[in-house]
């Protein structure tokens, strides 16, 4: 089904300016490029614009300026159905009616490929079964969503996205509300889908070690600007972490996965390292141990 | 609906209130309840056709409805059954269908179980415009009245939506408060319009504020039927989209749904159904609350199932409410005026406590 013999689809932004109010841009003139088969993770502190960018990539919000291009065409000019056949998004905390079974949920992923006169058919059933199997949810397909654990439910939502047969999957903090074993379960699943099906993945993650371990490319964001972008080994530097995240720490190398790791030692946010509690912060950037942010 | 993905203990999850464990059990229950609902509708029709000032045996009623001559049955019985009871019970059924399905659609629009046309002020909008046409232009055709009611209902819906909804959504509290304010405001305007336009004998118009089927005939049925069909077809066509919308705006957009367009069309379907019912029988309370709450409990949240189930149980509720409304008013309640009470009073008496229970038991959000 979704196995590599589809044409490559690219996702690109050009001078993307995003904001929630006129004149107040959260993200300015962003240039971002995602190639087919890549896992790209957006990292950055709260308020750096990660989720906003992801929403714009998924055409959930309109840019104030610039555009998102799906395969060279502006995503807001394409029909939303056509976009949904190429690109799927899993928002941060999706919510479904109580009485839905996993299978019923996943079947709704076929919406953009069905019409009023051509409801669910043979092909739809096959894709739903594939999506359930790919996420390991086939055994749980008749369970009601609210009877599932957090990790199972998240896999169910990923199965919904897969049922769209997308070439690009966007995920907003897919592991944030899960315990560590469920987090790994979800990340392993995403890695497998990427490796086996050539699915491009763009996601927002809070856990830097996870981001470094599972991504081909990291994009470190600071106040809506790209501070650094590239392979994890290049982006995950002590400098970047100090400037972007305002954390002093040590970057090492995971002996098992050979990916960079980060051990945070101390916050260097303006004022937070003031051990004397001095209210005078006018010259805090000149003090040793504090950094002006990017 | 779950609002947290965090570690909610499973035993506390408000899932599946009837505790059905498998989809087969669920299906069996649904089929059984549908059959039961159909029987309740048929039973209600039989009761209403045979009971009244004088009761008639069912065989006589069947003979009369078939148009067969029977010299043992007096002419008066023919007239009462054919011209009064028969159109009235059909109309009751249609009104129930309209209000219940309008409730389902509105609840999808505002994402709240309190999306009843009466609570939100949609019925009040229809009541105002239809009363204006009825009292100001006495010779307006019935369909003009219905169209005016549709316009009022749609305006009411959009008004609620604009006031209570901001970019991301709304809360049930805000919706209900908006509805209270709109209903009060529009109700006062309706009363003023009736007072200003009718000299004497205004009771017949004031009855529209409560909603009733007294004195309705077959013309009223024909006035409503095309709107019922149109509204039902619209609702069923929108069922697939409504199911997607129920996953939330962001997920729905991601799946390829035109979210705003869908919401608007669902509001139009609700306005067609609620407005046309108000045009004919006035503002009957809470049908769009009672029936969808029950249907959702048994049949779940799939619109392709909810809409047909609401047609059956909507008809059942209003037919039986009318049966109760046609009982004689006991003397201690009131001696004067009409010996019949109004359907709207019956549904109000059932729906009011349900509404309060939902508030008390925190069932105001899915």
Coordinates of N, CA and C in Angstrom, one line a residue, chain B residues 59 73 110 141 146 151 182 228 275 294 302 307:
Chain B
X59 N -60.8 -0.9 16.1 CA -61.4 -1.4 14.9 C -62.2 -0.3 14.1
X73 N -71.1 3.3 12.9 CA -70.3 4.4 13.3 C -70.9 5.7 12.9
X110 N -22.3 23.3 17.8 CA -21.7 24.0 19.0 C -20.9 23.1 19.8
X141 N -49.2 33.4 2.8 CA -49.4 32.0 2.6 C -48.6 31.2 3.7
X146 N -43.5 29.8 7.0 CA -42.4 28.8 7.2 C -41.1 29.4 6.8
X151 N -35.8 31.7 8.3 CA -34.9 32.9 8.4 C -34.6 33.3 9.8
X182 N -30.9 35.5 24.5 CA -31.6 35.6 23.2 C -33.1 35.3 23.3
X228 N -39.8 19.0 6.6 CA -39.2 17.9 7.3 C -38.4 17.0 6.4
X275 N -37.0 25.8 12.5 CA -37.9 26.9 12.1 C -39.2 26.5 11.6
X294 N -30.9 11.0 25.1 CA -31.2 9.5 25.2 C -30.6 8.7 24.1
X302 N -22.4 8.3 16.3 CA -22.3 8.2 14.8 C -23.5 8.9 14.2
X307 N -29.1 10.2 13.5 CA -30.2 10.9 12.8 C -31.4 10.0 12.7

